[in-house]
């Protein structure tokens, strides 16, 4: 079955193939590790996880590289402002190393909690300084760089296709007005490859280079790491939608000016999680973390379950009510499966499987595949076949279906349940409530549904 993916490069769905059957070279721009990832960032990583799992479902092997931006990301994208990591390290009175390692660890925990498969390779910007310097030297040899008082810059006017990827009209484009515009830049879109350490300030993270002591520009690390891990061209490159006009546009200019080859065959971008009609972001002050959700008794998987209901190229507005509804939906699904009792998986249902596969292969139509999953659960096919089919779906959904243990109530609790049913029928509500409480104390919630008593784990 063909796998169609929406390629930002061409702005259309294209058939993805891997002619030589080698592992798919997938590069996912990683987090800037100066704080906890917010659930918006995590939406982007759930999206790349779904992409990776879909590729695996289709029989591809995937080699996924993710970078850790632990140096060089400035508070303003126009190469001005402070280094986010250095600034936060001062605030938390930690070394940059302590800070970034602890947030990297927190990030990887978030990935685990959301059942996001860990990247096969995790590369740190600060550990690839020589590769980045070498890349600047190659760019210098091509004559596409220039030096200013604060760094080495890429002259974007030398790259004729600059901005084509983002459909940018660069003529007359203004730099953001939030910080003072760098007057030494030749064009507003030029960007730093290497920044000099300020003369009056000792940075924690700085390195010697042919041009002077300093640190690499933010965009450079991804170009250097793709090259290191995969050579000139990755099969797939992913990130959030905000990366299109600046970060990925600049990665393309840097890499392709040197290699003369496409940086990636497919580019996929996840839409934003928004809140109160605005982007969720750390600097916007509206960021929620997975910890916040957990503190409010939300299961991280309820968040994943919620994300599955919206296509990755659609904006998604966060509300607590929506998350509550998702948590209920996830509990219902779990309870349904628990209720099947102790069974062995049977035969996978080909019809359901075919429809599910078609949905995910249509540019990851997870909302549709979730609808098919519910249909499967409510269908008349034998329970053990449902379970087998569902376990197959879960290779993509990543909900952790296999760890749902069927409920087989111990004998004495089963008796309590029967007694409660009898009490209810006799409209002895007091007794029914007492029995319900006893079951709850034993770890089981009883819900009364039109179909009868419904038991799930507390
Ligand atoms: P950062 O840690 O800022 O480098 O961002 C990590 C990833 O999160 C990038 O791929 C961004 O595009 C993505 N991202 C940032 N904000 C959001 C948001 N509100 N919704 C979805 N993805 C986001
Ligand atoms: Zn990147």
Tab-separated table of C-alpha atoms and ligand atoms in Angstrom:
chain	number	residue	atom	x	y	z
A	1	UNK	CA	0.000	0.000	0.000
A	2	UNK	CA	1.355	3.429	-0.946
A	3	UNK	CA	2.404	5.803	1.786
A	4	UNK	CA	1.536	9.397	0.964
A	5	UNK	CA	3.134	12.235	2.913
A	6	UNK	CA	2.605	15.957	2.573
A	7	UNK	CA	5.961	17.381	1.529
A	8	UNK	CA	6.464	21.032	2.489
A	9	UNK	CA	8.985	21.259	-0.334
A	10	UNK	CA	6.309	20.824	-3.002
A	11	UNK	CA	3.258	21.659	-0.873
A	12	UNK	CA	1.585	18.437	-1.915
A	13	UNK	CA	1.177	14.833	-0.943
A	14	UNK	CA	3.783	12.592	-2.493
A	15	UNK	CA	4.368	8.872	-2.420
A	16	UNK	CA	7.185	7.982	-0.063
A	17	UNK	CA	9.487	5.183	-1.179
A	18	UNK	CA	12.931	4.016	-0.163
A	19	UNK	CA	14.249	2.488	-3.378
A	20	UNK	CA	17.342	0.843	-1.908
A	21	UNK	CA	15.461	-0.558	1.141
A	22	UNK	CA	18.009	1.028	3.479
A	23	UNK	CA	16.823	2.464	6.814
A	24	UNK	CA	14.963	5.737	6.384
A	25	UNK	CA	17.246	8.593	7.376
A	26	UNK	CA	15.009	10.749	9.504
A	27	UNK	CA	16.214	13.955	11.124
A	28	UNK	CA	14.018	15.667	13.708
A	29	UNK	CA	15.016	19.100	14.976
A	30	UNK	CA	15.258	18.662	18.719
A	31	UNK	CA	14.597	20.819	21.758
A	32	UNK	CA	16.510	23.758	23.148
A	33	UNK	CA	17.313	22.357	26.567
A	34	UNK	CA	17.134	25.422	28.809
A	35	UNK	CA	13.831	24.513	30.472
A	36	UNK	CA	11.094	21.909	30.493
A	37	UNK	CA	9.536	21.255	27.116
A	38	UNK	CA	5.970	22.568	26.985
A	39	UNK	CA	3.106	20.492	25.695
A	40	UNK	CA	3.232	22.466	22.420
A	41	UNK	CA	6.798	21.307	21.812
A	42	UNK	CA	5.666	17.818	22.764
A	43	UNK	CA	2.890	17.936	20.192
A	44	UNK	CA	5.602	18.274	17.550
A	45	UNK	CA	7.448	15.247	18.951
A	46	UNK	CA	4.273	13.152	19.130
A	47	UNK	CA	3.820	14.032	15.465
A	48	UNK	CA	7.329	12.902	14.480
A	49	UNK	CA	6.781	9.746	16.556
A	50	UNK	CA	3.578	8.994	14.649
A	51	UNK	CA	5.461	9.501	11.416
A	52	UNK	CA	8.233	7.175	12.510
A	53	UNK	CA	5.775	4.521	13.701
A	54	UNK	CA	3.834	4.795	10.437
A	55	UNK	CA	7.032	4.216	8.497
A	56	UNK	CA	7.788	1.207	10.697
A	57	UNK	CA	4.228	-0.079	10.273
A	58	UNK	CA	4.877	0.039	6.540
A	59	UNK	CA	7.932	-2.151	6.962
A	60	UNK	CA	10.588	0.542	6.732
A	61	UNK	CA	13.451	0.575	9.185
A	62	UNK	CA	14.044	4.050	10.562
A	63	UNK	CA	17.233	5.698	11.784
A	64	UNK	CA	16.070	8.794	13.618
A	65	UNK	CA	18.528	11.471	14.647
A	66	UNK	CA	17.583	14.261	17.010
A	67	UNK	CA	19.763	17.121	18.143
A	68	UNK	CA	19.926	18.696	21.543
A	69	UNK	CA	20.391	22.457	21.237
A	70	UNK	CA	22.512	23.057	24.301
A	71	UNK	CA	24.296	26.143	22.993
A	72	UNK	CA	23.789	28.955	20.511
A	73	UNK	CA	20.020	29.501	20.516
A	74	UNK	CA	19.629	33.203	21.206
A	75	UNK	CA	16.636	34.876	22.787
A	76	UNK	CA	15.941	36.540	19.470
A	77	UNK	CA	15.975	34.646	16.208
A	78	UNK	CA	17.688	37.546	14.410
A	79	UNK	CA	21.025	36.544	16.011
A	80	UNK	CA	20.753	39.094	18.773
A	81	UNK	CA	20.013	38.876	22.456
A	82	UNK	CA	21.396	36.430	24.988
A	83	UNK	CA	22.063	32.731	24.676
A	84	UNK	CA	18.982	31.060	26.169
A	85	UNK	CA	21.074	28.472	27.985
A	86	UNK	CA	23.577	30.931	29.461
A	87	UNK	CA	20.768	33.217	30.589
A	88	UNK	CA	18.844	30.427	32.313
A	89	UNK	CA	21.995	28.965	33.899
A	90	UNK	CA	22.560	32.340	35.572
A	91	UNK	CA	18.956	32.415	36.777
A	92	UNK	CA	19.175	28.932	38.256
A	93	UNK	CA	22.746	29.474	39.500
A	94	UNK	CA	23.914	26.340	37.701
A	95	UNK	CA	26.604	25.590	35.199
A	96	UNK	CA	25.438	25.424	31.605
A	97	UNK	CA	26.349	21.755	31.601
A	98	UNK	CA	24.350	20.924	34.731
A	99	UNK	CA	21.414	22.879	33.374
A	100	UNK	CA	21.307	21.338	29.913
A	101	UNK	CA	21.897	17.785	31.116
A	102	UNK	CA	19.092	17.996	33.633
A	103	UNK	CA	16.625	19.380	31.075
A	104	UNK	CA	17.725	16.815	28.509
A	105	UNK	CA	16.914	14.125	31.009
A	106	UNK	CA	13.544	15.705	31.752
A	107	UNK	CA	12.842	15.849	28.014
A	108	UNK	CA	13.686	12.176	27.509
A	109	UNK	CA	11.404	11.308	30.433
A	110	UNK	CA	8.607	13.263	28.773
A	111	UNK	CA	9.187	11.278	25.594
A	112	UNK	CA	8.913	8.029	27.550
A	113	UNK	CA	5.794	9.169	29.390
A	114	UNK	CA	4.135	9.939	26.045
A	115	UNK	CA	5.313	6.640	24.498
A	116	UNK	CA	7.416	8.561	21.978
A	117	UNK	CA	10.121	6.218	20.728
A	118	UNK	CA	13.514	7.617	21.639
A	119	UNK	CA	15.645	8.750	18.703
A	120	UNK	CA	18.195	6.197	17.586
A	121	UNK	CA	20.841	8.895	17.882
A	122	UNK	CA	20.832	11.924	20.175
A	123	UNK	CA	23.467	14.491	19.220
A	124	UNK	CA	24.461	17.541	21.252
A	125	UNK	CA	25.367	20.830	19.555
A	126	UNK	CA	28.131	21.472	22.084
A	127	UNK	CA	29.754	18.163	21.202
A	128	UNK	CA	29.920	18.941	17.493
A	129	UNK	CA	31.824	22.198	17.475
A	130	UNK	CA	34.618	20.986	15.184
A	131	UNK	CA	32.088	19.720	12.621
A	132	UNK	CA	30.388	23.105	12.693
A	133	UNK	CA	33.645	25.007	12.303
A	134	UNK	CA	34.561	22.758	9.369
A	135	UNK	CA	31.232	23.551	7.732
A	136	UNK	CA	31.815	27.300	8.102
A	137	UNK	CA	35.211	26.824	6.498
A	138	UNK	CA	33.588	25.078	3.550
A	139	UNK	CA	31.109	27.923	3.235
A	140	UNK	CA	33.947	30.419	3.473
A	141	UNK	CA	35.755	28.624	0.665
A	142	UNK	CA	32.613	29.016	-1.451
A	143	UNK	CA	32.734	32.753	-0.805
A	144	UNK	CA	29.297	32.975	0.783
A	145	UNK	CA	30.292	34.324	4.200
A	146	UNK	CA	31.447	37.669	5.581
A	147	UNK	CA	32.694	38.927	8.897
A	148	UNK	CA	31.222	41.682	11.051
A	149	UNK	CA	32.336	42.967	14.428
A	150	UNK	CA	30.222	40.307	16.186
A	151	UNK	CA	30.564	37.229	14.029
A	152	UNK	CA	30.700	35.371	10.743
A	153	UNK	CA	27.537	35.655	8.669
A	154	UNK	CA	25.993	33.820	5.749
A	155	UNK	CA	25.323	36.101	2.798
A	156	UNK	CA	21.875	34.916	1.740
A	157	UNK	CA	22.008	36.893	-1.513
A	158	UNK	CA	24.549	34.350	-2.803
A	159	UNK	CA	21.974	31.541	-2.612
A	160	UNK	CA	19.584	32.197	-5.482
A	161	UNK	CA	16.898	29.874	-4.117
A	162	UNK	CA	16.992	31.466	-0.666
A	163	UNK	CA	13.473	31.656	0.693
A	164	UNK	CA	11.966	29.496	-2.053
A	165	UNK	CA	11.273	26.720	0.449
A	166	UNK	CA	9.218	29.037	2.619
A	167	UNK	CA	7.772	30.906	-0.361
A	168	UNK	CA	9.408	33.963	1.183
A	169	UNK	CA	9.565	37.224	-0.662
A	170	UNK	CA	12.805	38.434	0.785
A	171	UNK	CA	13.035	41.763	-1.010
A	172	UNK	CA	12.157	44.447	1.468
A	173	UNK	CA	11.721	41.992	4.318
A	174	UNK	CA	12.216	43.619	7.683
A	175	UNK	CA	13.924	42.092	10.638
A	176	UNK	CA	11.884	41.791	13.785
A	177	UNK	CA	11.670	45.080	15.634
A	178	UNK	CA	11.953	43.501	19.056
A	179	UNK	CA	15.679	43.983	19.346
A	180	UNK	CA	18.064	46.404	17.811
A	181	UNK	CA	18.698	45.448	14.186
A	182	UNK	CA	22.262	44.498	13.411
A	183	UNK	CA	23.361	47.316	11.080
A	184	UNK	CA	26.422	45.437	9.873
A	185	UNK	CA	24.362	42.717	8.245
A	186	UNK	CA	24.255	43.093	4.481
A	187	UNK	CA	20.736	41.735	4.121
A	188	UNK	CA	18.007	41.328	6.722
A	189	UNK	CA	17.858	37.577	6.088
A	190	UNK	CA	21.608	37.001	6.584
A	191	UNK	CA	22.290	34.928	9.659
A	192	UNK	CA	25.149	34.114	12.001
A	193	UNK	CA	27.289	31.032	11.489
A	194	UNK	CA	29.664	31.929	14.292
A	195	UNK	CA	29.220	34.538	17.012
A	196	UNK	CA	32.155	36.053	18.871
A	197	UNK	CA	32.053	36.028	22.639
A	198	UNK	CA	31.397	39.594	23.815
A	199	UNK	CA	34.709	41.310	24.632
A	200	UNK	CA	33.642	42.274	28.138
A	201	UNK	CA	32.078	38.987	29.099
A	202	UNK	CA	33.271	35.457	29.801
A	203	UNK	CA	30.790	32.938	28.446
A	204	UNK	CA	30.522	29.477	29.997
A	205	UNK	CA	30.395	27.875	26.586
A	206	UNK	CA	32.906	29.209	24.095
A	207	UNK	CA	35.478	27.708	21.809
A	208	UNK	CA	38.468	28.833	19.792
A	209	UNK	CA	38.000	29.072	16.013
A	210	UNK	CA	39.927	30.419	13.037
A	211	UNK	CA	37.936	33.656	13.429
A	212	UNK	CA	38.089	34.141	17.175
A	213	UNK	CA	36.643	32.760	20.396
A	214	UNK	CA	32.916	32.275	20.283
A	215	UNK	CA	30.107	29.812	19.627
A	216	UNK	CA	28.149	28.481	16.636
A	217	UNK	CA	24.960	30.030	15.279
A	218	UNK	CA	21.798	28.076	16.024
A	219	UNK	CA	20.939	26.902	12.504
A	220	UNK	CA	24.390	25.491	11.843
A	221	UNK	CA	24.187	22.493	14.161
A	222	UNK	CA	21.425	20.763	12.214
A	223	UNK	CA	23.261	21.105	8.904
A	224	UNK	CA	26.442	19.747	10.472
A	225	UNK	CA	24.663	16.856	12.171
A	226	UNK	CA	22.687	15.741	9.133
A	227	UNK	CA	25.978	15.650	7.269
A	228	UNK	CA	27.674	13.706	10.023
A	229	UNK	CA	24.879	11.191	10.524
A	230	UNK	CA	23.566	10.766	6.991
A	231	UNK	CA	25.742	12.540	4.430
A	232	UNK	CA	24.346	15.289	2.185
A	233	UNK	CA	20.727	14.160	2.088
A	234	UNK	CA	18.310	12.910	4.709
A	235	UNK	CA	15.179	11.119	3.544
A	236	UNK	CA	12.918	13.032	5.916
A	237	UNK	CA	13.441	16.191	7.978
A	238	UNK	CA	10.848	17.244	10.543
A	239	UNK	CA	10.038	20.138	12.825
A	240	UNK	CA	7.316	22.508	13.905
A	241	UNK	CA	5.685	24.844	11.409
A	242	UNK	CA	7.625	27.847	12.748
A	243	UNK	CA	10.828	26.312	11.415
A	244	UNK	CA	9.822	26.800	7.772
A	245	UNK	CA	10.635	30.514	7.260
A	246	UNK	CA	13.859	30.822	9.252
A	247	UNK	CA	15.485	27.725	10.717
A	248	UNK	CA	14.866	25.275	7.878
A	249	UNK	CA	15.289	27.950	5.233
A	250	UNK	CA	18.725	28.663	6.680
A	251	UNK	CA	19.637	24.998	7.090
A	252	UNK	CA	18.875	24.497	3.394
A	253	UNK	CA	21.017	27.478	2.365
A	254	UNK	CA	23.987	26.334	4.472
A	255	UNK	CA	23.910	22.693	3.473
A	256	UNK	CA	22.979	22.957	-0.159
A	257	UNK	CA	25.535	25.711	-0.849
A	258	UNK	CA	28.217	23.254	0.238
A	259	UNK	CA	26.940	19.909	-1.030
A	260	UNK	CA	24.999	20.993	-4.104
A	261	UNK	CA	22.438	18.354	-3.102
A	262	UNK	CA	19.051	18.496	-1.442
A	263	UNK	CA	19.263	18.555	2.372
A	264	UNK	CA	16.172	16.361	2.549
A	265	UNK	CA	13.854	14.591	0.115
A	266	UNK	CA	10.796	15.076	2.303
A	267	UNK	CA	10.124	17.891	4.748
A	268	UNK	CA	7.261	17.472	7.187
A	269	UNK	CA	6.020	20.087	9.636
A	270	UNK	CA	3.638	19.827	12.540
A	271	UNK	CA	1.107	22.588	13.207
A	272	UNK	CA	1.042	24.467	16.456
A	273	UNK	CA	-0.697	23.841	19.700
A	274	UNK	CA	-2.358	27.098	20.589
A	275	UNK	CA	-3.949	28.361	23.760
A	276	UNK	CA	-6.354	31.275	24.164
A	277	UNK	CA	-6.060	31.795	20.410
A	278	UNK	CA	-2.305	32.381	20.603
A	279	UNK	CA	0.744	30.198	20.107
A	280	UNK	CA	1.854	28.304	23.188
A	281	UNK	CA	5.422	29.280	23.947
A	282	UNK	CA	7.864	29.744	26.754
A	283	UNK	CA	8.358	33.413	25.958
A	284	UNK	CA	4.591	33.890	25.594
A	285	UNK	CA	4.286	32.976	29.283
A	286	UNK	CA	1.436	30.528	28.628
A	287	UNK	CA	3.434	27.314	28.509
A	288	UNK	CA	2.086	24.217	30.221
A	289	UNK	CA	4.347	21.273	30.892
A	290	UNK	CA	3.561	17.599	31.146
A	291	UNK	CA	4.310	17.908	34.871
A	292	UNK	CA	1.516	20.474	35.214
A	293	UNK	CA	-0.880	18.075	33.519
A	294	UNK	CA	0.233	15.223	35.750
A	295	UNK	CA	-0.135	17.389	38.856
A	296	UNK	CA	-3.766	17.835	37.830
A	297	UNK	CA	-4.159	14.055	37.657
A	298	UNK	CA	-3.998	13.779	33.883
A	299	UNK	CA	-2.382	10.691	32.449
A	300	UNK	CA	0.229	11.709	29.819
A	301	UNK	CA	-1.355	9.104	27.558
A	302	UNK	CA	-4.638	11.023	27.776
A	303	UNK	CA	-2.718	13.921	26.217
A	304	UNK	CA	-1.396	11.646	23.465
A	305	UNK	CA	-4.909	10.243	22.986
A	306	UNK	CA	-6.189	13.822	22.619
A	307	UNK	CA	-3.536	14.684	20.020
A	308	UNK	CA	-4.492	11.631	17.947
A	309	UNK	CA	-7.888	13.172	17.332
A	310	UNK	CA	-6.555	16.091	15.285
A	311	UNK	CA	-4.535	15.931	12.088
A	312	UNK	CA	-0.937	17.063	12.538
A	313	UNK	CA	-1.348	19.819	9.930
A	314	UNK	CA	-4.285	21.379	11.779
A	315	UNK	CA	-3.938	23.922	14.563
A	316	UNK	CA	-5.143	22.619	17.887
A	317	UNK	CA	-6.519	24.782	20.664
A	318	UNK	CA	-5.772	23.607	24.183
A	319	UNK	CA	-8.505	23.733	26.821
A	320	UNK	CA	-8.779	21.814	30.057
A	321	UNK	CA	-12.285	20.716	29.055
A	322	UNK	CA	-10.959	19.161	25.858
A	323	UNK	CA	-8.271	17.335	27.805
A	324	UNK	CA	-10.818	16.110	30.338
A	325	UNK	CA	-12.954	14.745	27.523
A	326	UNK	CA	-9.913	12.966	26.110
A	327	UNK	CA	-9.085	11.492	29.489
A	328	UNK	CA	-12.641	10.155	29.737
A	329	UNK	CA	-12.365	8.761	26.225
A	330	UNK	CA	-9.112	7.028	27.083
A	331	UNK	CA	-10.604	5.639	30.308
A	332	UNK	CA	-13.570	4.335	28.374
A	333	UNK	CA	-11.324	2.639	25.886
A	334	UNK	CA	-9.251	1.101	28.657
A	335	UNK	CA	-12.338	-0.058	30.551
A	336	UNK	CA	-13.768	-1.604	27.418
A	337	UNK	CA	-10.619	-3.644	26.898
A	338	UNK	CA	-10.356	-4.608	30.568
A	339	UNK	CA	-13.895	-5.890	30.381
A	340	UNK	CA	-12.985	-8.406	27.678
A	341	UNK	CA	-11.478	-10.542	30.426
A	342	UNK	CA	-8.462	-12.771	30.206
A	343	UNK	CA	-8.171	-13.698	26.543
A	344	UNK	CA	-5.476	-14.636	24.124
A	345	UNK	CA	-5.157	-12.512	20.990
A	346	UNK	CA	-6.851	-14.202	18.037
A	347	UNK	CA	-6.784	-13.462	14.317
A	348	UNK	CA	-6.295	-9.920	13.032
A	349	UNK	CA	-9.324	-8.661	11.156
A	350	UNK	CA	-8.218	-7.927	7.613
A	351	UNK	CA	-11.026	-5.556	6.776
A	352	UNK	CA	-10.376	-3.290	9.747
A	353	UNK	CA	-6.667	-3.591	9.227
A	354	UNK	CA	-6.939	-2.507	5.608
A	355	UNK	CA	-9.001	0.556	6.494
A	356	UNK	CA	-6.684	1.542	9.311
A	357	UNK	CA	-3.652	1.187	7.078
A	358	UNK	CA	-5.266	3.288	4.354
A	359	UNK	CA	-6.019	6.030	6.884
A	360	UNK	CA	-2.519	6.311	8.315
A	361	UNK	CA	-0.966	6.048	4.867
A	362	UNK	CA	-3.010	9.029	3.776
A	363	UNK	CA	-0.583	11.535	5.283
A	364	UNK	CA	-1.126	10.176	8.807
A	365	UNK	CA	-4.880	10.562	9.056
A	366	UNK	CA	-4.938	9.635	12.732
A	367	UNK	CA	-8.384	11.127	13.412
A	368	UNK	CA	-9.786	8.675	10.886
A	369	UNK	CA	-7.740	5.793	12.222
A	370	UNK	CA	-9.046	6.579	15.721
A	371	UNK	CA	-12.614	6.479	14.427
A	372	UNK	CA	-11.861	3.087	12.876
A	373	UNK	CA	-10.386	1.935	16.185
A	374	UNK	CA	-13.601	2.836	18.042
A	375	UNK	CA	-15.619	1.115	15.355
A	376	UNK	CA	-13.524	-1.998	15.862
A	377	UNK	CA	-14.098	-1.910	19.623
A	378	UNK	CA	-17.846	-1.649	19.161
A	379	UNK	CA	-18.030	-4.207	16.388
A	380	UNK	CA	-19.432	-7.726	16.665
A	381	UNK	CA	-16.219	-9.513	15.810
A	382	UNK	CA	-14.919	-11.979	18.441
A	383	UNK	CA	-13.139	-10.306	21.331
A	384	UNK	CA	-9.868	-12.120	20.837
A	385	UNK	CA	-9.776	-11.010	17.194
A	386	UNK	CA	-10.513	-7.455	18.303
A	387	UNK	CA	-7.586	-7.622	20.667
A	388	UNK	CA	-5.209	-8.941	18.010
A	389	UNK	CA	-6.289	-6.240	15.546
A	390	UNK	CA	-6.057	-3.526	18.157
A	391	UNK	CA	-2.567	-4.568	19.206
A	392	UNK	CA	-1.557	-4.156	15.565
A	393	UNK	CA	-3.045	-0.639	15.441
A	394	UNK	CA	-1.264	0.227	18.630
A	395	UNK	CA	2.106	-0.117	16.926
A	396	UNK	CA	1.176	3.267	15.430
A	397	UNK	CA	-1.159	4.716	18.062
A	398	UNK	CA	1.339	4.007	20.829
A	399	UNK	CA	-1.268	4.003	23.578
A	400	UNK	CA	0.176	0.987	25.364
A	401	UNK	CA	-2.766	-1.339	24.800
A	402	UNK	CA	-0.716	-4.431	25.612
A	403	UNK	CA	-0.226	-3.284	29.184
A	404	UNK	CA	-3.968	-3.068	29.819
A	405	UNK	CA	-4.692	-6.031	32.029
A	406	UNK	CA	-8.049	-7.650	31.707
A	407	UNK	CA	-10.240	-7.422	34.739
A	408	UNK	CA	-11.054	-10.711	36.325
A	409	UNK	CA	-12.581	-9.837	39.646
A	410	UNK	CA	-11.575	-12.100	42.531
A	411	UNK	CA	-14.373	-14.400	43.621
A	412	UNK	CA	-15.340	-12.439	46.754
A	413	UNK	CA	-15.482	-9.122	44.865
A	414	UNK	CA	-17.563	-10.719	42.167
A	415	UNK	CA	-20.001	-11.756	44.874
A	416	UNK	CA	-20.104	-8.149	46.145
A	417	UNK	CA	-20.827	-6.968	42.625
A	418	UNK	CA	-23.700	-9.446	42.267
A	419	UNK	CA	-25.100	-8.410	45.647
A	420	UNK	CA	-24.921	-4.770	44.613
A	421	UNK	CA	-26.796	-5.533	41.409
A	422	UNK	CA	-29.507	-7.275	43.423
A	423	UNK	CA	-29.687	-4.313	45.844
A	424	UNK	CA	-29.993	-1.891	42.947
A	425	UNK	CA	-32.796	-3.875	41.397
A	426	UNK	CA	-34.558	-3.805	44.760
A	427	UNK	CA	-33.925	-0.013	44.818
A	428	UNK	CA	-31.999	-0.412	48.067
A	429	UNK	CA	-29.697	2.499	47.189
A	430	UNK	CA	-28.053	2.640	50.584
A	431	UNK	CA	-26.882	-0.955	50.401
A	432	UNK	CA	-25.862	-0.538	46.757
A	433	UNK	CA	-23.719	2.483	47.680
A	434	UNK	CA	-22.066	0.671	50.578
A	435	UNK	CA	-21.166	-2.205	48.285
A	436	UNK	CA	-19.906	0.175	45.624
A	437	UNK	CA	-17.663	1.754	48.262
A	438	UNK	CA	-16.335	-1.664	49.301
A	439	UNK	CA	-15.431	-2.404	45.696
A	440	UNK	CA	-13.766	1.008	45.425
A	441	UNK	CA	-11.755	0.323	48.571
A	442	UNK	CA	-10.605	-2.870	46.888
A	443	UNK	CA	-9.453	-0.843	43.868
A	444	UNK	CA	-12.384	-1.085	41.438
A	445	UNK	CA	-14.746	1.628	40.219
A	446	UNK	CA	-18.285	0.543	39.381
A	447	UNK	CA	-20.219	2.672	36.920
A	448	UNK	CA	-23.849	2.096	36.087
A	449	UNK	CA	-24.450	2.135	32.373
A	450	UNK	CA	-27.539	1.319	30.335
A	451	UNK	CA	-25.897	-2.010	29.484
A	452	UNK	CA	-25.373	-2.828	33.170
A	453	UNK	CA	-22.643	-2.437	35.786
A	454	UNK	CA	-19.303	-1.450	34.280
A	455	UNK	CA	-16.151	-2.134	36.273
A	456	UNK	CA	-12.772	-0.528	35.819
A	457	UNK	CA	-9.638	-0.189	37.897
A	458	UNK	CA	-9.566	2.880	40.148
B	1	LIG	P1	12.481	24.587	20.786
B	1	LIG	O1	12.733	23.828	22.059
B	1	LIG	O2	12.032	25.979	21.017
B	1	LIG	O3	13.691	24.518	19.868
B	1	LIG	O4	11.276	23.881	20.045
B	1	LIG	C1	11.171	22.511	19.908
B	1	LIG	C2	10.129	22.161	18.868
B	1	LIG	O5	8.826	22.556	19.299
B	1	LIG	C3	10.336	22.823	17.512
B	1	LIG	O6	10.191	21.841	16.496
B	1	LIG	C4	9.223	23.843	17.416
B	1	LIG	O7	8.820	24.041	16.093
B	1	LIG	C5	8.128	23.183	18.229
B	1	LIG	N1	7.131	24.105	18.835
B	1	LIG	C6	7.353	25.263	19.499
B	1	LIG	N2	6.193	25.796	19.936
B	1	LIG	C7	5.192	24.943	19.541
B	1	LIG	C8	3.760	24.918	19.692
B	1	LIG	N3	3.102	25.877	20.352
B	1	LIG	N4	3.086	23.865	19.155
B	1	LIG	C9	3.737	22.871	18.498
B	1	LIG	N5	5.077	22.846	18.336
B	1	LIG	C10	5.805	23.861	18.838
B	2	LIG	ZN1	17.086	22.049	13.032
